[in-house]
JSON list of C-alpha atoms in Angstrom, two decimals:
[
{"chain": "Y", "resi": 1, "resn": "MET", "atom": "CA", "xyz": [-43.15, -125.55, -93.63]},
{"chain": "Y", "resi": 2, "resn": "ILE", "atom": "CA", "xyz": [-39.58, -124.73, -92.61]},
{"chain": "Y", "resi": 3, "resn": "ASN", "atom": "CA", "xyz": [-37.01, -124.92, -95.40]},
{"chain": "Y", "resi": 4, "resn": "PRO", "atom": "CA", "xyz": [-33.59, -125.19, -93.73]},
{"chain": "Y", "resi": 5, "resn": "MET", "atom": "CA", "xyz": [-31.87, -124.39, -97.04]},
{"chain": "Y", "resi": 6, "resn": "ASP", "atom": "CA", "xyz": [-33.87, -121.24, -97.76]},
{"chain": "Y", "resi": 7, "resn": "LEU", "atom": "CA", "xyz": [-31.50, -118.71, -99.34]},
{"chain": "Y", "resi": 8, "resn": "SER", "atom": "CA", "xyz": [-34.04, -115.95, -99.90]},
{"chain": "Y", "resi": 9, "resn": "GLY", "atom": "CA", "xyz": [-32.40, -112.57, -100.29]},
{"chain": "Y", "resi": 10, "resn": "LYS", "atom": "CA", "xyz": [-28.85, -113.86, -100.08]},
{"chain": "Y", "resi": 11, "resn": "ARG", "atom": "CA", "xyz": [-26.35, -112.63, -102.66]},
{"chain": "Y", "resi": 12, "resn": "ILE", "atom": "CA", "xyz": [-24.13, -115.45, -103.95]},
{"chain": "Y", "resi": 13, "resn": "LEU", "atom": "CA", "xyz": [-21.22, -115.20, -106.42]},
{"chain": "Y", "resi": 14, "resn": "ILE", "atom": "CA", "xyz": [-20.57, -118.28, -108.58]},
{"chain": "Y", "resi": 15, "resn": "THR", "atom": "CA", "xyz": [-17.54, -118.77, -110.81]},
{"chain": "Y", "resi": 16, "resn": "GLY", "atom": "CA", "xyz": [-17.56, -121.14, -113.77]},
{"chain": "Y", "resi": 17, "resn": "ALA", "atom": "CA", "xyz": [-21.26, -120.37, -114.04]},
{"chain": "Y", "resi": 18, "resn": "SER", "atom": "CA", "xyz": [-21.63, -120.75, -117.81]},
{"chain": "Y", "resi": 19, "resn": "SER", "atom": "CA", "xyz": [-21.72, -124.57, -117.89]},
{"chain": "Y", "resi": 20, "resn": "GLY", "atom": "CA", "xyz": [-21.67, -127.81, -115.93]},
{"chain": "Y", "resi": 21, "resn": "ILE", "atom": "CA", "xyz": [-21.82, -127.75, -112.15]},
{"chain": "Y", "resi": 22, "resn": "GLY", "atom": "CA", "xyz": [-21.55, -123.95, -111.99]},
{"chain": "Y", "resi": 23, "resn": "LYS", "atom": "CA", "xyz": [-24.47, -123.41, -114.34]},
{"chain": "Y", "resi": 24, "resn": "ASP", "atom": "CA", "xyz": [-26.80, -125.88, -112.66]},
{"chain": "Y", "resi": 25, "resn": "THR", "atom": "CA", "xyz": [-25.81, -124.69, -109.18]},
{"chain": "Y", "resi": 26, "resn": "ALA", "atom": "CA", "xyz": [-26.73, -121.13, -110.18]},
{"chain": "Y", "resi": 27, "resn": "ILE", "atom": "CA", "xyz": [-30.13, -122.25, -111.43]},
{"chain": "Y", "resi": 28, "resn": "TYR", "atom": "CA", "xyz": [-30.72, -124.39, -108.34]},
{"chain": "Y", "resi": 29, "resn": "LEU", "atom": "CA", "xyz": [-29.77, -121.60, -105.91]},
{"chain": "Y", "resi": 30, "resn": "SER", "atom": "CA", "xyz": [-32.03, -119.15, -107.74]},
{"chain": "Y", "resi": 31, "resn": "ARG", "atom": "CA", "xyz": [-34.92, -121.54, -107.03]},
{"chain": "Y", "resi": 32, "resn": "LEU", "atom": "CA", "xyz": [-34.02, -121.32, -103.34]},
{"chain": "Y", "resi": 33, "resn": "GLY", "atom": "CA", "xyz": [-34.44, -117.55, -103.47]},
{"chain": "Y", "resi": 34, "resn": "ALA", "atom": "CA", "xyz": [-30.82, -116.41, -103.81]},
{"chain": "Y", "resi": 35, "resn": "HIS", "atom": "CA", "xyz": [-29.69, -113.47, -105.93]},
{"chain": "Y", "resi": 36, "resn": "ILE", "atom": "CA", "xyz": [-26.89, -114.84, -108.09]},
{"chain": "Y", "resi": 37, "resn": "THR", "atom": "CA", "xyz": [-23.90, -113.10, -109.63]},
{"chain": "Y", "resi": 38, "resn": "LEU", "atom": "CA", "xyz": [-22.52, -115.27, -112.43]},
{"chain": "Y", "resi": 39, "resn": "ILE", "atom": "CA", "xyz": [-18.83, -115.25, -113.38]},
{"chain": "Y", "resi": 40, "resn": "ALA", "atom": "CA", "xyz": [-17.35, -116.84, -116.52]},
{"chain": "Y", "resi": 41, "resn": "ARG", "atom": "CA", "xyz": [-15.57, -115.98, -119.77]},
{"chain": "Y", "resi": 42, "resn": "ARG", "atom": "CA", "xyz": [-18.36, -116.56, -122.33]},
{"chain": "Y", "resi": 43, "resn": "GLU", "atom": "CA", "xyz": [-20.96, -113.79, -122.39]},
{"chain": "Y", "resi": 44, "resn": "LYS", "atom": "CA", "xyz": [-23.50, -115.59, -124.59]},
{"chain": "Y", "resi": 45, "resn": "ALA", "atom": "CA", "xyz": [-23.41, -118.65, -122.32]},
{"chain": "Y", "resi": 46, "resn": "LEU", "atom": "CA", "xyz": [-23.86, -116.44, -119.25]},
{"chain": "Y", "resi": 47, "resn": "GLN", "atom": "CA", "xyz": [-26.84, -114.73, -120.87]},
{"chain": "Y", "resi": 48, "resn": "ASP", "atom": "CA", "xyz": [-28.38, -118.12, -121.61]},
{"chain": "Y", "resi": 49, "resn": "VAL", "atom": "CA", "xyz": [-28.01, -119.19, -117.97]},
{"chain": "Y", "resi": 50, "resn": "LEU", "atom": "CA", "xyz": [-29.44, -115.89, -116.75]},
{"chain": "Y", "resi": 51, "resn": "SER", "atom": "CA", "xyz": [-32.50, -116.35, -118.98]},
{"chain": "Y", "resi": 52, "resn": "ILE", "atom": "CA", "xyz": [-33.54, -119.62, -117.32]},
{"chain": "Y", "resi": 53, "resn": "MET", "atom": "CA", "xyz": [-32.88, -118.69, -113.71]},
{"chain": "Y", "resi": 54, "resn": "GLU", "atom": "CA", "xyz": [-35.81, -118.08, -111.39]},
{"chain": "Y", "resi": 55, "resn": "GLY", "atom": "CA", "xyz": [-36.45, -114.97, -109.34]},
{"chain": "Y", "resi": 56, "resn": "SER", "atom": "CA", "xyz": [-34.85, -111.57, -109.81]},
{"chain": "Y", "resi": 57, "resn": "GLY", "atom": "CA", "xyz": [-31.79, -109.56, -108.84]},
{"chain": "Y", "resi": 58, "resn": "HIS", "atom": "CA", "xyz": [-29.34, -111.71, -110.81]},
{"chain": "Y", "resi": 59, "resn": "SER", "atom": "CA", "xyz": [-26.34, -110.39, -112.72]},
{"chain": "Y", "resi": 60, "resn": "TYR", "atom": "CA", "xyz": [-23.32, -111.60, -114.66]},
{"chain": "Y", "resi": 61, "resn": "TYR", "atom": "CA", "xyz": [-19.75, -110.44, -115.24]},
{"chain": "Y", "resi": 62, "resn": "ILE", "atom": "CA", "xyz": [-17.19, -111.61, -117.77]},
{"chain": "Y", "resi": 63, "resn": "MET", "atom": "CA", "xyz": [-13.91, -112.62, -116.12]},
{"chain": "Y", "resi": 64, "resn": "ASP", "atom": "CA", "xyz": [-10.92, -114.71, -117.14]},
{"chain": "Y", "resi": 65, "resn": "LEU", "atom": "CA", "xyz": [-9.82, -116.30, -113.87]},
{"chain": "Y", "resi": 66, "resn": "SER", "atom": "CA", "xyz": [-6.49, -117.37, -115.35]},
{"chain": "Y", "resi": 67, "resn": "ASP", "atom": "CA", "xyz": [-5.58, -113.66, -115.29]},
{"chain": "Y", "resi": 68, "resn": "ILE", "atom": "CA", "xyz": [-4.87, -113.68, -111.56]},
{"chain": "Y", "resi": 69, "resn": "SER", "atom": "CA", "xyz": [-3.71, -110.06, -111.37]},
{"chain": "Y", "resi": 70, "resn": "SER", "atom": "CA", "xyz": [-7.12, -108.81, -112.58]},
{"chain": "Y", "resi": 71, "resn": "ILE", "atom": "CA", "xyz": [-9.24, -110.67, -110.02]},
{"chain": "Y", "resi": 72, "resn": "GLU", "atom": "CA", "xyz": [-8.99, -108.25, -107.09]},
{"chain": "Y", "resi": 73, "resn": "GLY", "atom": "CA", "xyz": [-9.90, -105.22, -109.21]},
{"chain": "Y", "resi": 74, "resn": "ASN", "atom": "CA", "xyz": [-12.79, -107.02, -110.86]},
{"chain": "Y", "resi": 75, "resn": "ILE", "atom": "CA", "xyz": [-14.18, -108.21, -107.53]},
{"chain": "Y", "resi": 76, "resn": "THR", "atom": "CA", "xyz": [-13.88, -104.70, -106.07]},
{"chain": "Y", "resi": 77, "resn": "GLY", "atom": "CA", "xyz": [-15.88, -103.37, -109.00]},
{"chain": "Y", "resi": 78, "resn": "ILE", "atom": "CA", "xyz": [-18.54, -106.05, -108.64]},
{"chain": "Y", "resi": 79, "resn": "ILE", "atom": "CA", "xyz": [-18.96, -105.33, -104.93]},
{"chain": "Y", "resi": 80, "resn": "GLU", "atom": "CA", "xyz": [-19.23, -101.59, -105.62]},
{"chain": "Y", "resi": 81, "resn": "THR", "atom": "CA", "xyz": [-22.09, -102.37, -108.02]},
{"chain": "Y", "resi": 82, "resn": "GLU", "atom": "CA", "xyz": [-23.85, -105.28, -106.29]},
{"chain": "Y", "resi": 83, "resn": "GLY", "atom": "CA", "xyz": [-23.09, -104.63, -102.63]},
{"chain": "Y", "resi": 84, "resn": "SER", "atom": "CA", "xyz": [-21.67, -107.10, -100.11]},
{"chain": "Y", "resi": 85, "resn": "PHE", "atom": "CA", "xyz": [-22.11, -110.85, -100.52]},
{"chain": "Y", "resi": 86, "resn": "ASP", "atom": "CA", "xyz": [-23.45, -113.69, -98.38]},
{"chain": "Y", "resi": 87, "resn": "GLY", "atom": "CA", "xyz": [-21.65, -116.49, -100.17]},
{"chain": "Y", "resi": 88, "resn": "MET", "atom": "CA", "xyz": [-19.24, -117.52, -102.89]},
{"chain": "Y", "resi": 89, "resn": "VAL", "atom": "CA", "xyz": [-18.93, -120.75, -104.88]},
{"chain": "Y", "resi": 90, "resn": "HIS", "atom": "CA", "xyz": [-15.78, -121.47, -106.90]},
{"chain": "Y", "resi": 91, "resn": "CYS", "atom": "CA", "xyz": [-16.83, -123.93, -109.62]},
{"chain": "Y", "resi": 92, "resn": "ALA", "atom": "CA", "xyz": [-14.38, -122.83, -112.31]},
{"chain": "Y", "resi": 93, "resn": "GLY", "atom": "CA", "xyz": [-11.71, -125.35, -113.18]},
{"chain": "Y", "resi": 94, "resn": "VAL", "atom": "CA", "xyz": [-9.67, -126.95, -115.95]},
{"chain": "Y", "resi": 95, "resn": "GLY", "atom": "CA", "xyz": [-10.02, -130.68, -116.65]},
{"chain": "Y", "resi": 96, "resn": "ASP", "atom": "CA", "xyz": [-6.92, -131.46, -118.69]},
{"chain": "Y", "resi": 97, "resn": "ASN", "atom": "CA", "xyz": [-5.93, -135.07, -117.97]},
{"chain": "Y", "resi": 98, "resn": "ARG", "atom": "CA", "xyz": [-2.59, -136.13, -119.47]},
{"chain": "Y", "resi": 99, "resn": "PRO", "atom": "CA", "xyz": [-0.26, -139.09, -118.95]},
{"chain": "Y", "resi": 100, "resn": "LEU", "atom": "CA", "xyz": [3.21, -138.24, -117.68]},
{"chain": "Y", "resi": 101, "resn": "ARG", "atom": "CA", "xyz": [4.82, -138.46, -121.12]},
{"chain": "Y", "resi": 102, "resn": "GLN", "atom": "CA", "xyz": [2.50, -135.67, -122.33]},
{"chain": "Y", "resi": 103, "resn": "LEU", "atom": "CA", "xyz": [2.46, -133.59, -119.18]},
{"chain": "Y", "resi": 104, "resn": "ARG", "atom": "CA", "xyz": [4.40, -130.34, -119.34]},
{"chain": "Y", "resi": 105, "resn": "TYR", "atom": "CA", "xyz": [4.81, -127.50, -116.89]},
{"chain": "Y", "resi": 106, "resn": "GLU", "atom": "CA", "xyz": [2.46, -125.32, -118.94]},
{"chain": "Y", "resi": 107, "resn": "ASN", "atom": "CA", "xyz": [-0.37, -127.86, -118.66]},
{"chain": "Y", "resi": 108, "resn": "ALA", "atom": "CA", "xyz": [0.00, -128.21, -114.91]},
{"chain": "Y", "resi": 109, "resn": "HIS", "atom": "CA", "xyz": [0.35, -124.45, -114.47]},
{"chain": "Y", "resi": 110, "resn": "ASN", "atom": "CA", "xyz": [-2.88, -123.73, -116.38]},
{"chain": "Y", "resi": 111, "resn": "ILE", "atom": "CA", "xyz": [-4.81, -126.15, -114.17]},
{"chain": "Y", "resi": 112, "resn": "MET", "atom": "CA", "xyz": [-3.32, -124.67, -111.01]},
{"chain": "Y", "resi": 113, "resn": "LEU", "atom": "CA", "xyz": [-4.08, -121.11, -112.13]},
{"chain": "Y", "resi": 114, "resn": "VAL", "atom": "CA", "xyz": [-7.85, -121.55, -112.25]},
{"chain": "Y", "resi": 115, "resn": "SER", "atom": "CA", "xyz": [-8.39, -124.22, -109.60]},
{"chain": "Y", "resi": 116, "resn": "TYR", "atom": "CA", "xyz": [-6.02, -123.02, -106.90]},
{"chain": "Y", "resi": 117, "resn": "TYR", "atom": "CA", "xyz": [-4.55, -119.55, -107.47]},
{"chain": "Y", "resi": 118, "resn": "ALA", "atom": "CA", "xyz": [-7.85, -118.04, -108.57]},
{"chain": "Y", "resi": 119, "resn": "TYR", "atom": "CA", "xyz": [-9.63, -119.63, -105.60]},
{"chain": "Y", "resi": 120, "resn": "LEU", "atom": "CA", "xyz": [-7.08, -118.15, -103.22]},
{"chain": "Y", "resi": 121, "resn": "GLU", "atom": "CA", "xyz": [-7.29, -114.71, -104.81]},
{"chain": "Y", "resi": 122, "resn": "LEU", "atom": "CA", "xyz": [-11.09, -114.75, -104.85]},
{"chain": "Y", "resi": 123, "resn": "VAL", "atom": "CA", "xyz": [-11.22, -115.64, -101.16]},
{"chain": "Y", "resi": 124, "resn": "ARG", "atom": "CA", "xyz": [-8.70, -112.92, -100.35]},
{"chain": "Y", "resi": 125, "resn": "ALA", "atom": "CA", "xyz": [-10.65, -110.28, -102.28]},
{"chain": "Y", "resi": 126, "resn": "MET", "atom": "CA", "xyz": [-14.07, -111.28, -101.00]},
{"chain": "Y", "resi": 127, "resn": "THR", "atom": "CA", "xyz": [-13.14, -111.47, -97.33]},
{"chain": "Y", "resi": 128, "resn": "LYS", "atom": "CA", "xyz": [-11.98, -107.87, -97.14]},
{"chain": "Y", "resi": 129, "resn": "ARG", "atom": "CA", "xyz": [-13.92, -105.58, -94.83]},
{"chain": "Y", "resi": 130, "resn": "GLY", "atom": "CA", "xyz": [-17.11, -104.37, -96.50]},
{"chain": "Y", "resi": 131, "resn": "SER", "atom": "CA", "xyz": [-17.13, -107.16, -99.08]},
{"chain": "Y", "resi": 132, "resn": "TYR", "atom": "CA", "xyz": [-19.14, -109.72, -97.14]},
{"chain": "Y", "resi": 133, "resn": "ASN", "atom": "CA", "xyz": [-22.12, -109.95, -94.81]},
{"chain": "Y", "resi": 134, "resn": "SER", "atom": "CA", "xyz": [-22.39, -111.69, -91.46]},
{"chain": "Y", "resi": 135, "resn": "GLY", "atom": "CA", "xyz": [-22.41, -115.46, -91.89]},
{"chain": "Y", "resi": 136, "resn": "PHE", "atom": "CA", "xyz": [-20.45, -115.35, -95.14]},
{"chain": "Y", "resi": 137, "resn": "SER", "atom": "CA", "xyz": [-19.95, -118.87, -96.51]},
{"chain": "Y", "resi": 138, "resn": "ILE", "atom": "CA", "xyz": [-17.44, -120.02, -99.15]},
{"chain": "Y", "resi": 139, "resn": "VAL", "atom": "CA", "xyz": [-17.64, -123.31, -101.05]},
{"chain": "Y", "resi": 140, "resn": "GLY", "atom": "CA", "xyz": [-14.98, -124.60, -103.43]},
{"chain": "Y", "resi": 141, "resn": "VAL", "atom": "CA", "xyz": [-15.54, -127.44, -105.88]},
{"chain": "Y", "resi": 142, "resn": "SER", "atom": "CA", "xyz": [-12.65, -129.86, -105.40]},
{"chain": "Y", "resi": 143, "resn": "SER", "atom": "CA", "xyz": [-12.68, -133.48, -106.59]},
{"chain": "Y", "resi": 144, "resn": "ILE", "atom": "CA", "xyz": [-12.60, -137.08, -105.39]},
{"chain": "Y", "resi": 145, "resn": "ALA", "atom": "CA", "xyz": [-9.53, -137.31, -107.64]},
{"chain": "Y", "resi": 146, "resn": "THR", "atom": "CA", "xyz": [-7.52, -136.16, -104.63]},
{"chain": "Y", "resi": 147, "resn": "GLN", "atom": "CA", "xyz": [-8.32, -139.56, -103.09]},
{"chain": "Y", "resi": 148, "resn": "THR", "atom": "CA", "xyz": [-8.60, -141.86, -106.11]},
{"chain": "Y", "resi": 149, "resn": "CYS", "atom": "CA", "xyz": [-5.42, -140.53, -107.78]},
{"chain": "Y", "resi": 150, "resn": "ARG", "atom": "CA", "xyz": [-5.89, -142.27, -111.12]},
{"chain": "Y", "resi": 151, "resn": "PRO", "atom": "CA", "xyz": [-3.41, -142.29, -114.00]},
{"chain": "Y", "resi": 152, "resn": "SER", "atom": "CA", "xyz": [-3.32, -139.13, -116.15]},
{"chain": "Y", "resi": 153, "resn": "GLN", "atom": "CA", "xyz": [-4.87, -137.04, -113.33]},
{"chain": "Y", "resi": 154, "resn": "THR", "atom": "CA", "xyz": [-1.54, -136.00, -111.79]},
{"chain": "Y", "resi": 155, "resn": "ALA", "atom": "CA", "xyz": [-1.83, -132.25, -112.35]},
{"chain": "Y", "resi": 156, "resn": "TYR", "atom": "CA", "xyz": [-5.61, -132.16, -111.82]},
{"chain": "Y", "resi": 157, "resn": "ALA", "atom": "CA", "xyz": [-5.47, -134.11, -108.55]},
{"chain": "Y", "resi": 158, "resn": "ALA", "atom": "CA", "xyz": [-2.57, -131.97, -107.33]},
{"chain": "Y", "resi": 159, "resn": "ALA", "atom": "CA", "xyz": [-4.46, -128.73, -108.00]},
{"chain": "Y", "resi": 160, "resn": "LYS", "atom": "CA", "xyz": [-7.58, -129.99, -106.24]},
{"chain": "Y", "resi": 161, "resn": "SER", "atom": "CA", "xyz": [-5.46, -131.22, -103.32]},
{"chain": "Y", "resi": 162, "resn": "ALA", "atom": "CA", "xyz": [-4.01, -127.72, -103.07]},
{"chain": "Y", "resi": 163, "resn": "MET", "atom": "CA", "xyz": [-7.57, -126.36, -102.89]},
{"chain": "Y", "resi": 164, "resn": "ASP", "atom": "CA", "xyz": [-8.37, -128.69, -99.99]},
{"chain": "Y", "resi": 165, "resn": "ALA", "atom": "CA", "xyz": [-5.21, -127.83, -98.04]},
{"chain": "Y", "resi": 166, "resn": "MET", "atom": "CA", "xyz": [-5.82, -124.12, -98.60]},
{"chain": "Y", "resi": 167, "resn": "MET", "atom": "CA", "xyz": [-9.41, -124.43, -97.38]},
{"chain": "Y", "resi": 168, "resn": "ARG", "atom": "CA", "xyz": [-8.38, -126.13, -94.14]},
{"chain": "Y", "resi": 169, "resn": "CYS", "atom": "CA", "xyz": [-5.74, -123.51, -93.38]},
{"chain": "Y", "resi": 170, "resn": "LEU", "atom": "CA", "xyz": [-7.98, -120.55, -94.22]},
{"chain": "Y", "resi": 171, "resn": "ALA", "atom": "CA", "xyz": [-10.91, -121.93, -92.21]},
{"chain": "Y", "resi": 172, "resn": "LEU", "atom": "CA", "xyz": [-8.88, -121.38, -89.05]},
{"chain": "Y", "resi": 173, "resn": "GLU", "atom": "CA", "xyz": [-7.83, -117.91, -90.15]},
{"chain": "Y", "resi": 174, "resn": "LEU", "atom": "CA", "xyz": [-11.31, -116.80, -91.19]},
{"chain": "Y", "resi": 175, "resn": "SER", "atom": "CA", "xyz": [-13.39, -118.29, -88.39]},
{"chain": "Y", "resi": 176, "resn": "PRO", "atom": "CA", "xyz": [-12.75, -115.35, -86.00]},
{"chain": "Y", "resi": 177, "resn": "LYS", "atom": "CA", "xyz": [-14.52, -113.19, -88.62]},
{"chain": "Y", "resi": 178, "resn": "GLY", "atom": "CA", "xyz": [-17.49, -115.55, -88.60]},
{"chain": "Y", "resi": 179, "resn": "ILE", "atom": "CA", "xyz": [-16.64, -116.73, -92.13]},
{"chain": "Y", "resi": 180, "resn": "ARG", "atom": "CA", "xyz": [-17.03, -120.39, -93.04]},
{"chain": "Y", "resi": 181, "resn": "ILE", "atom": "CA", "xyz": [-15.16, -122.15, -95.85]},
{"chain": "Y", "resi": 182, "resn": "ASN", "atom": "CA", "xyz": [-15.72, -125.71, -97.05]},
{"chain": "Y", "resi": 183, "resn": "ASN", "atom": "CA", "xyz": [-15.16, -127.73, -100.21]},
{"chain": "Y", "resi": 184, "resn": "VAL", "atom": "CA", "xyz": [-17.19, -130.38, -101.98]},
{"chain": "Y", "resi": 185, "resn": "ALA", "atom": "CA", "xyz": [-15.45, -133.27, -103.73]},
{"chain": "Y", "resi": 186, "resn": "PRO", "atom": "CA", "xyz": [-17.54, -134.77, -106.55]},
{"chain": "Y", "resi": 187, "resn": "ALA", "atom": "CA", "xyz": [-16.69, -137.98, -108.36]},
{"chain": "Y", "resi": 188, "resn": "MET", "atom": "CA", "xyz": [-17.95, -138.52, -111.91]},
{"chain": "Y", "resi": 189, "resn": "ILE", "atom": "CA", "xyz": [-20.79, -136.08, -112.63]},
{"chain": "Y", "resi": 190, "resn": "ALA", "atom": "CA", "xyz": [-22.75, -135.99, -115.90]},
{"chain": "Y", "resi": 191, "resn": "THR", "atom": "CA", "xyz": [-21.26, -132.86, -117.49]},
{"chain": "Y", "resi": 192, "resn": "GLU", "atom": "CA", "xyz": [-19.46, -132.01, -120.72]},
{"chain": "Y", "resi": 193, "resn": "MET", "atom": "CA", "xyz": [-16.18, -132.78, -118.95]},
{"chain": "Y", "resi": 194, "resn": "TYR", "atom": "CA", "xyz": [-17.42, -136.28, -118.12]},
{"chain": "Y", "resi": 195, "resn": "GLU", "atom": "CA", "xyz": [-18.46, -136.89, -121.72]},
{"chain": "Y", "resi": 196, "resn": "THR", "atom": "CA", "xyz": [-14.96, -135.95, -122.88]},
{"chain": "Y", "resi": 197, "resn": "PHE", "atom": "CA", "xyz": [-13.40, -138.23, -120.25]},
{"chain": "Y", "resi": 198, "resn": "LYS", "atom": "CA", "xyz": [-15.70, -141.11, -121.23]},
{"chain": "Y", "resi": 199, "resn": "ARG", "atom": "CA", "xyz": [-14.81, -140.84, -124.91]},
{"chain": "Y", "resi": 200, "resn": "LYS", "atom": "CA", "xyz": [-11.10, -140.54, -124.23]},
{"chain": "Y", "resi": 201, "resn": "TYR", "atom": "CA", "xyz": [-10.78, -143.41, -121.77]},
{"chain": "Y", "resi": 202, "resn": "ASN", "atom": "CA", "xyz": [-13.76, -145.63, -122.72]},
{"chain": "Y", "resi": 203, "resn": "TYR", "atom": "CA", "xyz": [-14.93, -145.31, -119.11]},
{"chain": "Y", "resi": 204, "resn": "ASP", "atom": "CA", "xyz": [-18.69, -145.56, -118.67]},
{"chain": "Y", "resi": 205, "resn": "GLU", "atom": "CA", "xyz": [-21.34, -145.86, -115.97]},
{"chain": "Y", "resi": 206, "resn": "ALA", "atom": "CA", "xyz": [-21.67, -149.63, -116.42]},
{"chain": "Y", "resi": 207, "resn": "HIS", "atom": "CA", "xyz": [-17.94, -149.99, -115.74]},
{"chain": "Y", "resi": 208, "resn": "MET", "atom": "CA", "xyz": [-18.27, -148.04, -112.49]},
{"chain": "Y", "resi": 209, "resn": "LYS", "atom": "CA", "xyz": [-21.26, -150.07, -111.33]},
{"chain": "Y", "resi": 210, "resn": "ARG", "atom": "CA", "xyz": [-19.33, -153.28, -111.93]},
{"chain": "Y", "resi": 211, "resn": "GLU", "atom": "CA", "xyz": [-16.74, -151.93, -109.51]},
{"chain": "Y", "resi": 212, "resn": "GLY", "atom": "CA", "xyz": [-19.39, -151.44, -106.81]},
{"chain": "Y", "resi": 213, "resn": "ARG", "atom": "CA", "xyz": [-20.01, -147.74, -107.28]},
{"chain": "Y", "resi": 214, "resn": "MET", "atom": "CA", "xyz": [-23.35, -146.03, -107.79]},
{"chain": "Y", "resi": 215, "resn": "GLY", "atom": "CA", "xyz": [-22.51, -144.81, -111.29]},
{"chain": "Y", "resi": 216, "resn": "VAL", "atom": "CA", "xyz": [-22.46, -141.25, -112.56]},
{"chain": "Y", "resi": 217, "resn": "GLY", "atom": "CA", "xyz": [-23.85, -138.46, -110.41]},
{"chain": "Y", "resi": 218, "resn": "GLU", "atom": "CA", "xyz": [-25.98, -135.53, -111.55]},
{"chain": "Y", "resi": 219, "resn": "THR", "atom": "CA", "xyz": [-25.15, -131.86, -111.21]},
{"chain": "Y", "resi": 220, "resn": "VAL", "atom": "CA", "xyz": [-28.10, -131.46, -108.84]},
{"chain": "Y", "resi": 221, "resn": "ASP", "atom": "CA", "xyz": [-26.35, -133.84, -106.41]},
{"chain": "Y", "resi": 222, "resn": "VAL", "atom": "CA", "xyz": [-23.49, -131.36, -106.17]},
{"chain": "Y", "resi": 223, "resn": "ALA", "atom": "CA", "xyz": [-25.80, -128.33, -106.13]},
{"chain": "Y", "resi": 224, "resn": "ASN", "atom": "CA", "xyz": [-27.70, -129.81, -103.18]},
{"chain": "Y", "resi": 225, "resn": "ALA", "atom": "CA", "xyz": [-24.51, -130.12, -101.12]},
{"chain": "Y", "resi": 226, "resn": "ILE", "atom": "CA", "xyz": [-23.38, -126.62, -102.07]},
{"chain": "Y", "resi": 227, "resn": "ALA", "atom": "CA", "xyz": [-26.76, -125.15, -101.12]},
{"chain": "Y", "resi": 228, "resn": "PHE", "atom": "CA", "xyz": [-26.58, -126.86, -97.74]},
{"chain": "Y", "resi": 229, "resn": "LEU", "atom": "CA", "xyz": [-23.10, -125.51, -97.02]},
{"chain": "Y", "resi": 230, "resn": "LEU", "atom": "CA", "xyz": [-24.17, -121.99, -97.99]},
{"chain": "Y", "resi": 231, "resn": "SER", "atom": "CA", "xyz": [-27.29, -122.11, -95.85]},
{"chain": "Y", "resi": 232, "resn": "ASP", "atom": "CA", "xyz": [-27.81, -121.39, -92.17]},
{"chain": "Y", "resi": 233, "resn": "ALA", "atom": "CA", "xyz": [-28.45, -125.12, -91.74]},
{"chain": "Y", "resi": 234, "resn": "ALA", "atom": "CA", "xyz": [-24.65, -125.54, -91.96]},
{"chain": "Y", "resi": 235, "resn": "LYS", "atom": "CA", "xyz": [-23.77, -122.57, -89.72]},
{"chain": "Y", "resi": 236, "resn": "PHE", "atom": "CA", "xyz": [-21.54, -124.76, -87.50]},
{"chain": "Y", "resi": 237, "resn": "ILE", "atom": "CA", "xyz": [-19.73, -126.48, -90.37]},
{"chain": "Y", "resi": 238, "resn": "THR", "atom": "CA", "xyz": [-16.37, -125.20, -91.58]},
{"chain": "Y", "resi": 239, "resn": "ARG", "atom": "CA", "xyz": [-13.02, -126.73, -92.66]},
{"chain": "Y", "resi": 240, "resn": "SER", "atom": "CA", "xyz": [-14.80, -129.75, -94.17]},
{"chain": "Y", "resi": 241, "resn": "CYS", "atom": "CA", "xyz": [-14.56, -131.42, -97.57]},
{"chain": "Y", "resi": 242, "resn": "VAL", "atom": "CA", "xyz": [-17.83, -133.15, -98.39]},
{"chain": "Y", "resi": 243, "resn": "GLU", "atom": "CA", "xyz": [-17.42, -136.13, -100.71]},
{"chain": "Y", "resi": 244, "resn": "ILE", "atom": "CA", "xyz": [-20.14, -136.59, -103.35]},
{"chain": "Y", "resi": 245, "resn": "SER", "atom": "CA", "xyz": [-18.71, -139.79, -104.69]},
{"chain": "Y", "resi": 246, "resn": "GLY", "atom": "CA", "xyz": [-21.34, -142.50, -105.03]},
{"chain": "Y", "resi": 247, "resn": "GLY", "atom": "CA", "xyz": [-18.80, -144.84, -103.40]},
{"chain": "Y", "resi": 248, "resn": "ASP", "atom": "CA", "xyz": [-15.93, -143.89, -105.74]},
{"chain": "Y", "resi": 249, "resn": "HIS", "atom": "CA", "xyz": [-12.71, -144.38, -103.81]}
]
């Protein structure tokens, strides 16, 4: 049977891989045959993820993506050790929702550092000659917050919007190299971040269903879309932002 999302033998780098969408995407892609390089700050959490992944050839590296100046050197070292890559997924992000009266430059800056600046620097480092293989595919995890624009999400929605604008510009610049770049835009997904949001704003799945939405998504829903965009099944798709929203608009 043909599996259009077969990733056997492909080397994929995933940031934010110690928890949430990043963790479950890493596990899911390992089941599709990919060799995964995990990136996050917490070594014990990375080791735990590595222990439950399927297949072989996986690795992890400790990186603080808020330290933008260190990214290029770290990526160069990883490529020297692991070889060139077939794909990259930027799942790392900061979910710090604050109303305007509590929002300061430092809060917005910290969100922008990991969501946008790190994404840009990672793409720059990984699209250098010798860093990627033919058919290299990049996927960034944005958010439906860029469309819903709810209160207290000002900085978060702005950072994710910057990711989307960056992706569309870079798709045109990278396509002559045969490199594809797309984003996915999840709505509410059952992660630790969602649990924090639910407690803080008393916002639950029943509330969303009353508003005509499908409720809370699962991390596998996002992982499925990411796997598709990384695979050869999506070889003619670039410059797109795929909404995984369950009708949340």
